XYZ file of C-alpha atoms in Angstrom:
604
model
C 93.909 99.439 109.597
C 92.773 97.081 112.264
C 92.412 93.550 111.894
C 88.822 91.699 112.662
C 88.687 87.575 112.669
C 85.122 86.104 113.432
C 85.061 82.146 113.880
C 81.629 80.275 114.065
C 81.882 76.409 113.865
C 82.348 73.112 116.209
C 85.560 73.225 117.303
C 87.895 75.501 119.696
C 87.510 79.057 118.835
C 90.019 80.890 121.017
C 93.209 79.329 119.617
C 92.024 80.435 116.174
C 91.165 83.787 116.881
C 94.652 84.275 117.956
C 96.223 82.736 114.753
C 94.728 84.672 112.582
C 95.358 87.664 115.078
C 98.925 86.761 114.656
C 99.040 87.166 111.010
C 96.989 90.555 111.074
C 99.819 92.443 113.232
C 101.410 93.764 110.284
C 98.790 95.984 110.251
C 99.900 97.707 113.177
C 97.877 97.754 116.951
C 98.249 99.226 120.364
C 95.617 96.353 121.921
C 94.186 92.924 121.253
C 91.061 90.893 122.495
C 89.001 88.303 121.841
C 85.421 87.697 122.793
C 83.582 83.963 122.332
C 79.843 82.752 123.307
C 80.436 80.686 126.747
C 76.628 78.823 127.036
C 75.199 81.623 125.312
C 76.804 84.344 127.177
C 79.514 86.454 125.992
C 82.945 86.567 127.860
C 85.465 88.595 126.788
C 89.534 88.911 127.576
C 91.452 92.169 126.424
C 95.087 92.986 126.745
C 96.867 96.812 126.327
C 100.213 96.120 124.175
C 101.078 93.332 122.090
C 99.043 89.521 121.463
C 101.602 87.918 123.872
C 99.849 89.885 126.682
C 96.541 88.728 125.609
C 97.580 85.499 125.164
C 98.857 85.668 129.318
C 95.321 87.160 129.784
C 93.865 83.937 128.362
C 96.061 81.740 130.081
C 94.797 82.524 133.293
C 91.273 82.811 132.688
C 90.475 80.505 129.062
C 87.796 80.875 127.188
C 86.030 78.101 126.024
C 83.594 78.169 123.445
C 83.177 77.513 119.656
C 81.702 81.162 118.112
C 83.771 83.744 118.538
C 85.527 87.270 117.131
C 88.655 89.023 118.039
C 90.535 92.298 116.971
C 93.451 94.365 117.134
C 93.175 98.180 117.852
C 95.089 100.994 116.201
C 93.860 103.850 118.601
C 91.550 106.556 116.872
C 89.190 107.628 120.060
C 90.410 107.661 123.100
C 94.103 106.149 124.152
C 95.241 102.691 123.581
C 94.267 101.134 126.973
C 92.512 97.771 128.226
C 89.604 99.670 128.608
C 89.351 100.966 125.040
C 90.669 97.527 123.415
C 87.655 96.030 121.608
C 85.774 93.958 122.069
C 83.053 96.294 123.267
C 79.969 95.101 125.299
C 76.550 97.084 126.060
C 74.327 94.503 127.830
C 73.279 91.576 125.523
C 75.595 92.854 122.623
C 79.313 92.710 122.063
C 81.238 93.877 118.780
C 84.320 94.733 117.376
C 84.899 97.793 114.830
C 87.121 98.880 112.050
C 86.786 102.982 110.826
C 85.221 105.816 112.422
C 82.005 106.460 113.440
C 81.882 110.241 113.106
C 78.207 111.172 114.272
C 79.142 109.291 117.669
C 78.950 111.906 120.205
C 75.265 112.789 118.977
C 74.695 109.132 119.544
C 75.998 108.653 122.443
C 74.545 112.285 124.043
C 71.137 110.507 122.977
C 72.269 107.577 124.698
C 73.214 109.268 127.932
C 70.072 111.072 128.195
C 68.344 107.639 128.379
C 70.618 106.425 130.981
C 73.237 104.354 129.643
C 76.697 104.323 130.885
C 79.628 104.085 128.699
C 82.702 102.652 130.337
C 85.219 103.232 127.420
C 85.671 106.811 125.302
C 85.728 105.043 121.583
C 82.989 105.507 119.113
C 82.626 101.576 118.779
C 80.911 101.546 122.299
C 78.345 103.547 120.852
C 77.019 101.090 118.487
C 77.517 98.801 121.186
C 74.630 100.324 123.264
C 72.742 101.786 120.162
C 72.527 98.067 119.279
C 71.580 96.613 122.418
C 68.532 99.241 122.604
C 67.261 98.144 119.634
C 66.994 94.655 120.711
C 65.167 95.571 123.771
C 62.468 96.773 121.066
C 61.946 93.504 119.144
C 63.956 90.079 119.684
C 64.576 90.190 115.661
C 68.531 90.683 115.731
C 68.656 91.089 111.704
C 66.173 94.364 112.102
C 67.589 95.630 114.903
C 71.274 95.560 113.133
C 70.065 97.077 110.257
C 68.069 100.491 111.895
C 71.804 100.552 113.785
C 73.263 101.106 110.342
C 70.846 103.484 109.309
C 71.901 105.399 111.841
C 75.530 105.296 111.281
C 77.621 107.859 109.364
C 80.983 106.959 108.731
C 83.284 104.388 108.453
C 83.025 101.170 109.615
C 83.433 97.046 109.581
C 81.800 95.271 112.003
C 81.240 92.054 113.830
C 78.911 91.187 116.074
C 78.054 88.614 118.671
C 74.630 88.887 120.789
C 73.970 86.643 123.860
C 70.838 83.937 123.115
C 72.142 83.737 119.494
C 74.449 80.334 120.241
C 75.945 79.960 116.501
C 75.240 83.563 114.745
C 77.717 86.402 114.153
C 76.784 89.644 112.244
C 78.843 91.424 110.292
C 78.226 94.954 107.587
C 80.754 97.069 105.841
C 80.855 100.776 105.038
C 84.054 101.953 103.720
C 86.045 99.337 105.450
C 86.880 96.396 103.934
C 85.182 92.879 105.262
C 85.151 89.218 104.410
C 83.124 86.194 104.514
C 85.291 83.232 104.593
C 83.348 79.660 103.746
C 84.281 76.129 105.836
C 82.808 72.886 106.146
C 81.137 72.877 109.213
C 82.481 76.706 109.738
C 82.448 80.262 108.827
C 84.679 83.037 109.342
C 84.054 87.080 109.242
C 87.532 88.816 108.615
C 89.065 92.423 107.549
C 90.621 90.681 104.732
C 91.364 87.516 102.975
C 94.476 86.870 105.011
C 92.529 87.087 108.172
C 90.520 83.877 107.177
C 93.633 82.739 104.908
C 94.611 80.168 107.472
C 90.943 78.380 107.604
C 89.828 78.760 104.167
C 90.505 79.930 100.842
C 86.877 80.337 99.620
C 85.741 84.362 100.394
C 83.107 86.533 99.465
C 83.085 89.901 99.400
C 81.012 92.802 101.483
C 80.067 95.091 98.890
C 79.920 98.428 99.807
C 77.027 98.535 102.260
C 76.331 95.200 102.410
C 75.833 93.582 105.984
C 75.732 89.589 106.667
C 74.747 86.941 108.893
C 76.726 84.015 109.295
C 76.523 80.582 111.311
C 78.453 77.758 110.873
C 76.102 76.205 108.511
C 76.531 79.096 105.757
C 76.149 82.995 105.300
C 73.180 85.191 104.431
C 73.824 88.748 102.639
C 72.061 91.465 102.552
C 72.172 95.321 100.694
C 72.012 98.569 101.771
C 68.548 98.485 100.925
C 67.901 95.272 103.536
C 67.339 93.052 100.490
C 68.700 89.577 100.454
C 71.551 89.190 97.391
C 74.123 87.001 96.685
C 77.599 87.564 96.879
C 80.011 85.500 94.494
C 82.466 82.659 96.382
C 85.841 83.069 94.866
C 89.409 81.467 95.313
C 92.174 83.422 96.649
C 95.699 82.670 97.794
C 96.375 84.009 100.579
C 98.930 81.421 101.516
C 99.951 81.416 105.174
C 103.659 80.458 104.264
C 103.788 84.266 102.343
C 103.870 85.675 105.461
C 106.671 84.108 107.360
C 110.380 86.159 107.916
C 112.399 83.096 106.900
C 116.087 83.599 107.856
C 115.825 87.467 107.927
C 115.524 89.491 111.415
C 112.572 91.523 110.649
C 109.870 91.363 107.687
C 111.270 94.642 106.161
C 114.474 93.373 105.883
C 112.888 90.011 103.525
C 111.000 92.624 101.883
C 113.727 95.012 101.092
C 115.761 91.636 99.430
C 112.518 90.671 97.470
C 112.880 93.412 95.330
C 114.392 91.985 92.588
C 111.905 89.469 92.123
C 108.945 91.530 92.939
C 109.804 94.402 90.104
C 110.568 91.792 87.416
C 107.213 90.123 88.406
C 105.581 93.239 88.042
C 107.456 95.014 85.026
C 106.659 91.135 83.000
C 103.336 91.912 83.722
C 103.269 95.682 81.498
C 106.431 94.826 78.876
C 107.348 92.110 76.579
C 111.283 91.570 76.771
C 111.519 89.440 73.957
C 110.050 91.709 71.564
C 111.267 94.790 73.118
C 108.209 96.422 73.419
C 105.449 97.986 76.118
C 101.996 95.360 76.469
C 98.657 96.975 74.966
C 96.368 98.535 77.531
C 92.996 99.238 78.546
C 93.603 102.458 77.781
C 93.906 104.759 74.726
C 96.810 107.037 75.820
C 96.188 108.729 72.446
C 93.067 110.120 73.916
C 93.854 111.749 77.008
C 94.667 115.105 77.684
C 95.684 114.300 81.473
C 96.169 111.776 84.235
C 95.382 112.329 87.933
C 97.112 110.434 90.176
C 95.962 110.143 93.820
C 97.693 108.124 96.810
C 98.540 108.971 100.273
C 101.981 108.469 101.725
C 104.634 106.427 100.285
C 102.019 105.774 97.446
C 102.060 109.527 96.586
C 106.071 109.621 96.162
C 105.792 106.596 93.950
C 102.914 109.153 91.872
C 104.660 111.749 92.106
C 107.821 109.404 90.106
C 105.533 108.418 87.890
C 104.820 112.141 86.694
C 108.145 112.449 85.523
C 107.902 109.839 83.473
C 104.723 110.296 81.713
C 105.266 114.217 81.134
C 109.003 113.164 79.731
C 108.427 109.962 77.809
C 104.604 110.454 76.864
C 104.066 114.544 77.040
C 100.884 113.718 78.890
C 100.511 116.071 81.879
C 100.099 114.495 85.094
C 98.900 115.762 88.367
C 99.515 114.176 91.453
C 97.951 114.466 94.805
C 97.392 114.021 98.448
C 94.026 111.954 98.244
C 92.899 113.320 101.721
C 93.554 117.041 100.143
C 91.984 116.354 96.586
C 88.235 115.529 96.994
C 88.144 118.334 99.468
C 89.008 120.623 97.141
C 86.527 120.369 94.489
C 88.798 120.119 91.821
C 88.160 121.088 87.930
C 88.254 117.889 85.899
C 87.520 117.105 82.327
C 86.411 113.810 80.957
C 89.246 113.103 79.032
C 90.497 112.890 82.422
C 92.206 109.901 83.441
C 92.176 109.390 87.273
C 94.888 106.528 88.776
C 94.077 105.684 92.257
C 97.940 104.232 94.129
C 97.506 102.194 96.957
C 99.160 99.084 98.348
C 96.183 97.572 100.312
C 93.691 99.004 97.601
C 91.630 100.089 100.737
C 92.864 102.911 101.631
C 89.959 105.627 102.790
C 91.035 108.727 101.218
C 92.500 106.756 97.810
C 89.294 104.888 97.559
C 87.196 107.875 98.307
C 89.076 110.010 95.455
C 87.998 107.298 93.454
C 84.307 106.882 93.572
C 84.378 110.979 93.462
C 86.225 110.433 89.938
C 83.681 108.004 88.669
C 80.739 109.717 90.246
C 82.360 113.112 88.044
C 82.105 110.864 85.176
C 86.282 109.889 84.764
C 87.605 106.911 83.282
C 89.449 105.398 86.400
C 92.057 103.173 87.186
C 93.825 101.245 90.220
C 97.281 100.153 90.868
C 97.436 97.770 93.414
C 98.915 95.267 95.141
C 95.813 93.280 96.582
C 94.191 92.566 93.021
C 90.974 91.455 95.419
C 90.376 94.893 97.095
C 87.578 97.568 97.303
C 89.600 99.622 94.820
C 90.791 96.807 92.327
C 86.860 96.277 92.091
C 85.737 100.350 91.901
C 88.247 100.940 89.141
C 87.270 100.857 85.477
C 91.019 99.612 84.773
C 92.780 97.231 87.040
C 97.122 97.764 86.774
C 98.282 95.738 89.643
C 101.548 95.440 91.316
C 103.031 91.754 92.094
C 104.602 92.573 95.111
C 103.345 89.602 97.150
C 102.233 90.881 100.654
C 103.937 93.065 102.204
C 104.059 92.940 106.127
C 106.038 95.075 107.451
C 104.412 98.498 107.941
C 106.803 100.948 105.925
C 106.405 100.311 103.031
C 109.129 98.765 100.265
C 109.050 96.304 97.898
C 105.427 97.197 97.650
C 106.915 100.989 96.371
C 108.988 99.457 93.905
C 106.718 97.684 92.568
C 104.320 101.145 92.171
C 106.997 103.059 90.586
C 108.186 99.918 88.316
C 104.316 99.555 87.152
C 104.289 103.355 86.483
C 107.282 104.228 84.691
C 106.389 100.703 82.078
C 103.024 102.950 81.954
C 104.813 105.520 80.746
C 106.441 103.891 77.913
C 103.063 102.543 76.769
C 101.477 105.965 76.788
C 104.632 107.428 74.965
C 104.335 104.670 72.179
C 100.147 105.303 71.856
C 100.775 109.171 71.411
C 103.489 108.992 69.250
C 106.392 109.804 71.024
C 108.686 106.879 71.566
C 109.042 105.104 67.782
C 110.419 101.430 68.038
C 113.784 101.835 68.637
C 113.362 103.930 71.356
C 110.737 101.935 72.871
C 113.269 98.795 72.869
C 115.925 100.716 74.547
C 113.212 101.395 77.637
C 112.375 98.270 78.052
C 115.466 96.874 77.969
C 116.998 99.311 80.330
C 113.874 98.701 82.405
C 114.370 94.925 82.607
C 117.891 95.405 83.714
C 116.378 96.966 87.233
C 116.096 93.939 89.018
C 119.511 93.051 88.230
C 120.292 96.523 89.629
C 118.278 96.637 92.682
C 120.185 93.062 93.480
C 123.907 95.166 93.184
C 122.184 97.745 94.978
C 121.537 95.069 98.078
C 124.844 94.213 97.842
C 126.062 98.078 99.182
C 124.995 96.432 102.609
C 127.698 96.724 104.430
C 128.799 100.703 103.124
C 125.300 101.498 104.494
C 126.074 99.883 107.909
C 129.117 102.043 108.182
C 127.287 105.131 107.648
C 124.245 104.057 110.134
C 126.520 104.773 113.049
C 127.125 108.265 112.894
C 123.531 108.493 111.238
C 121.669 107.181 114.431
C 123.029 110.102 116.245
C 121.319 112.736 114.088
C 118.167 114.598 115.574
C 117.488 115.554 112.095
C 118.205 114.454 108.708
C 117.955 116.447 105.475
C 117.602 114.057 101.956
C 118.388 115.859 98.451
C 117.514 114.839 94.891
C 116.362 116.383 91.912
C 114.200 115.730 89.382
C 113.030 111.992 90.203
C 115.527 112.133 92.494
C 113.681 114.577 94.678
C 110.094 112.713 95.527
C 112.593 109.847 96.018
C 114.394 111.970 99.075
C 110.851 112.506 100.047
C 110.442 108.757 100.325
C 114.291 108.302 102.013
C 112.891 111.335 104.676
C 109.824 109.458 105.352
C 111.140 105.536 105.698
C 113.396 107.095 108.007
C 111.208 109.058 109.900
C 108.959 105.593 110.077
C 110.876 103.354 111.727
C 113.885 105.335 113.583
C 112.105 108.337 114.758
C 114.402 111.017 113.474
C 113.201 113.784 112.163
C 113.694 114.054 108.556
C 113.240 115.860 105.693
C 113.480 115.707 101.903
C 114.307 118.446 99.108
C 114.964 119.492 95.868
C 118.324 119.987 95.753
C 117.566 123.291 93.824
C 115.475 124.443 97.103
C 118.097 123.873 99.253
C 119.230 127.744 98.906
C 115.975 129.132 99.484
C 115.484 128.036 102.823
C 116.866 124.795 103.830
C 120.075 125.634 104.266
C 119.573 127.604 107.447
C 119.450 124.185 109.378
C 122.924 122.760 108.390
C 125.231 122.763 110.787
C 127.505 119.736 111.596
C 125.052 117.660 113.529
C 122.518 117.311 110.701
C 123.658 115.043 107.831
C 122.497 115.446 104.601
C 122.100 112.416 102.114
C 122.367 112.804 98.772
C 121.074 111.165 95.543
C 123.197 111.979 93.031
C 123.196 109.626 90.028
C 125.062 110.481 86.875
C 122.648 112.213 84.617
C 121.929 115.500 83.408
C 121.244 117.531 86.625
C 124.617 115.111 88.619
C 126.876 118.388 88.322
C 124.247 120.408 89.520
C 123.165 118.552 92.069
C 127.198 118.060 93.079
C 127.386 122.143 93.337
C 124.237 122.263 96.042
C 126.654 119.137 98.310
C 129.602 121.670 97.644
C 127.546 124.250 99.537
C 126.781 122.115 102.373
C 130.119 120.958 103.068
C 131.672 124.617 102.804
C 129.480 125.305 106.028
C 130.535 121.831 107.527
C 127.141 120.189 107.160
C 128.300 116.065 106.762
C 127.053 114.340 103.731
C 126.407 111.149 102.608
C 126.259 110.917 98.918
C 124.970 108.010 96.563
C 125.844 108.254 93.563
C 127.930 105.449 90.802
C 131.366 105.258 91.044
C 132.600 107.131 88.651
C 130.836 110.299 89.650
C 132.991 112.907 91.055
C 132.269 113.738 94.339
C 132.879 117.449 95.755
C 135.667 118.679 97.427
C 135.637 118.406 101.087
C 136.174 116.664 104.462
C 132.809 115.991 105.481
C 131.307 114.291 102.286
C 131.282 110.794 102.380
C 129.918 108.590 99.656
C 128.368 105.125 98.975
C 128.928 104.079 95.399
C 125.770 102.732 93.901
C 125.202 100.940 90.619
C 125.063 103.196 87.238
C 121.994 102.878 85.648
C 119.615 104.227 83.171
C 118.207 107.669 84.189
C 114.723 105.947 83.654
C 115.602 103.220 86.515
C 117.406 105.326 88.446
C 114.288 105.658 91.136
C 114.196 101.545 91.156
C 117.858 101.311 92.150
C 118.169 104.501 94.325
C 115.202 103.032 96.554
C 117.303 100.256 97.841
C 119.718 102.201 99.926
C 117.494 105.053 100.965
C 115.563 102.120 102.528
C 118.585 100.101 103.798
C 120.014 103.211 105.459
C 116.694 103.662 107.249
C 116.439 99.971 108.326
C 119.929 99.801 109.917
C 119.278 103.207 111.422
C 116.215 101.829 113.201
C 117.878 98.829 114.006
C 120.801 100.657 115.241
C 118.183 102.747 117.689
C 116.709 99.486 118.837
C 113.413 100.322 117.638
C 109.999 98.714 116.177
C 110.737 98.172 112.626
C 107.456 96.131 111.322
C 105.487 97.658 113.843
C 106.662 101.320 114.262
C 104.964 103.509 117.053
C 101.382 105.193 116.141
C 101.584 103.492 113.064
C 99.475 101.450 110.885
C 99.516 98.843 107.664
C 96.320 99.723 105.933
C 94.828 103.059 106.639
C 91.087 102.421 106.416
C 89.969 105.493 107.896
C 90.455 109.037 106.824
């Protein structure tokens, strides 16, 4: 979730380590620093808050050197201050972490006992000192790293500078995500390939593991076992222009009005338009007797969409889960057992971890993802990405499209391999799934409806969202952008449920919004917003045009394209997210970078 850069070369470090710093806020961060080898001692400069503060830090007292590493922190121990900001320094070393180190406090009681003194209360310090005693032992920094690792359980990615060693940085992953990028002349150590994407487009990857040491003159990897390997140099794109706002206001605004674009990039990649029918996969359909789908967070609404679809079109069950609830479990699983891992980053802990427990329980696995480089894209037997492009701002958007678009063109495929959907049928799917991104772009166009609604909206304390049947993990979705970015409490329903409970909180301060496209559960659906407005509850209701609405004062409506029931979560998405983007904007808050937050949750 936090973003590590490590620069070794000839040249000014500092400026660099805040570039690429720059381009890893999306992630999320309460604190910034930097740390760089001045004549073979380590200085470092921290800031609470935003880079702008560090960069004030730096312009008062510089640092000038060539070797360096810098990070932002999304706070796990202790609060997000100056002192707990990495980097972290325990006499000769000074490092930077990613993940959680969760037998810290044993570590650091040991450490106490032998008189160190910890000036900060995050795990990371820990392996600060741990590291620095080893040293004291024997001058051989590789040996020393590794017994530090042995020692670690948990999380981590780490780099490392040590005083005395003018050009070297260390670096090691262990379910964190970490990059070597190569230079001429230079190296870089970064969380990801767009960390090092504005120096170099030639990476390797940590395995898991793995740890490295790099100077400027090349890299040097090593196992878990401490055996030298090789790691392979590949190309990537992370382009540097990809992540610029352009003429919009925030990044999840651009990323909202890529959506047309990034669905039809990602549905050409699973169906064939000109021949009307779903691409071939990796996987026989025909042979499965269930799918397992585990995500976290907006990931698990776009799984939870995607079970519709395959029980409806394919009559394959599908179970879908909260990956931080599912390996905890121990759940029953069969071998005929298909487990789909849903993440945007492809990192996530919990996802990732759900996923070597499937393969280690002998499943046939598979990843859809948006970073087609990632620790999961690699893990998985089966590789379904998402061409989303990246995706900055926090809450997520055109990267959940782009999950449910690859799912539901899943679903076809699996219908046609078991013998459900015949030819004709199939055509009619993918034709009414290619007309989405035509869709979603109408959709964008109920702009300014949405800004009329925001108003009143902004005002809530709480929000209630209704759908049913796909409609429903899509209010889930609506609840949780807005909860994301505005801070209003929100919920979402089944429409159904709304009797059984729910109801007991409407009154007319809490709005209810309402996805209500025309298909077999509309008039259903249009009785439960008939018994919120008979008790005054206002309610906004999408739904197409030519839907009749209820009867009564307080329902207001947005009309929203008709569509095909099968596209319906595709084109609903847009205004459940534009409603939560104007709200936020409306309240003047964060939208990329929303409070407590973070892009790519690496730890669990």
């Amino acid at each position: 979730m936090c973003g590590i850069i490590g620069v070794t070369g000839t040249g000014p470090v500092t400026p660099r380590l805040i570039d690429s710093l720059k381009r890893l806020e999306y992630r999320g961060y309460d604190s910034a620093g930097v740390a760089a080898l001045v004549d073979g001692v380590t200085e470092r400069r921290r800031a609470q808050g935003k880079i702008r503060n560090l960069e004030t830090v730096l312009a008062e007292t510089p640092l000038n050197a060539t070797v360096g590493i810098g990070h932002t922190r999304w706070a796990t121990h202790g609060a997000p201050t100056t002192e707990n900001a990495h980097p972290h320094k325990a006499g000769r070393v000074t490092l930077v972490h990613n993940g959680i180190i969760e037998n810290f406090a044993e570590l650091k009681a040991e450490l106490a006992a032998e008189g160190h003194v910890f000036e900060s209360q995050t795990d990371t310090e820990v392996v600060a000192h741990l590291l620095d005693r080893e040293l004291a032992k024997s001058n051989d920094a590789i040996a020393a790293f590794k017994r530090v690792l042995d020692r670690l359980t948990g999380a981590y990615a780490l780099a490392v500078l040590i005083d005395g060693e003018d050009e070297q940085i260390l670096g090691a992953r262990r379910g964190s995500p970490l990059v070597v990028g190569w230079g001429e002349d230079e190296m870089y150590l970064g969380s990801d390939a767009l960390a090092v994407g504005p120096f170099t487009q030639q990476i390797s990857y940590l395995e898991e593991g793995d740890y490295v040491v790099l100077n400027r003159a090349g890299a040097r990897f090593f196992d878990s076992t401490g055996s030298e390997v090789e790691r392979a140099v590949v190309q990537v794109s992370a382009s540097s222009a990809m992540v610029e706002k352009g003429a919009y206001r925030h990044f999840m605004e651009k990323e909202i009005h890529e959506q047309p674009d990034s669905v039809q990039h990602t549905l050409s990649a699973y169906l064939d338009l000109v021949s009307g029918t779903a691409r071939s996969q990796p996987v026989d359909f025909s042979k499965l007797d269930r799918v397992q789908i585990v995500a976290c967070g907006t990931a698990f609404f776009a799984g939870q969409i995607g079970r519709y679809a395959f029980e409806r079109l394919a009559g394959l069950p599908c179970d879908v889960e909260i990956a931080s609830e599912f390996r905890y479990r121990e759940p029953a699983v069969s071998p005929s057992t298909l487990a789909v891992a849903v993440s945007q980053s492809g990192e996530t802990a919990d996802t990732l971890a759900c996923l070597t427990w499937c393969k280690a329980h002998g499943l046939k696995t598979a990843a859809i993802v948006n970073v087609h480089t990632s620790s999961m894209a690699r893990e998985a037997d089966v590789l379904w990405p998402t061409h989303a492009g990246p995706e900055i701002g926090v809450a997520s958007t055109k990267a959940f499209t782009a999950q449910v678009a690859a799912l539901l063109a899943l679903a076809v495929a699996a219908g046609v391999a078991r013998g459900r959907i015949d030819a004709t049928r199939e055509a009619e799917l993918v034709k009414a799934l290619f007309e989405a991104p035509r869709l979603i772009s109408e959709a964008l166009a109920m702009d300014a409806d949405i800004r009329r609604e925001v108003v009143e909206l902004a005002k809530a304390d709480d929000v209630l969202f209704l759908g049913r049947g796909a409609m429903y993990p899509l209010a889930m979705e609506g609840a949780l952008k807005l909860k994301e970015i505005s801070y209003i409490h929100a919920e979402g329903y089944a429409a159904g449920e709304l009797k059984h409970g729910p109801i007991a909180l409407i009154d007319e301060f809490t709005p209810t919004v309402a996805l209500a496209p025309l298909d077999d559960v509309f008039e259903k659906t249009a009785s439960n917003l008939q018994e919120v407005a008979a008790r005054g509850g206002p309610v906004i209701m999408i739904a197409p045009a030519e839907a009749e609405a209820p009867h009564g004062a307080s329902i207001r409506r947005i009309d929203a394209p008709d569509c095909h029931p099968l596209i319906a979560p595709l084109v609903y998405a847009v205004p459940m997210q534009l409603l939560a983007y104007y709200t936020a904007v409306q309240k003047g808050t964060d939208v990329d970078q929303p409070r407590n937050l973070a892009k790519s949750v690496t730890v669990e």
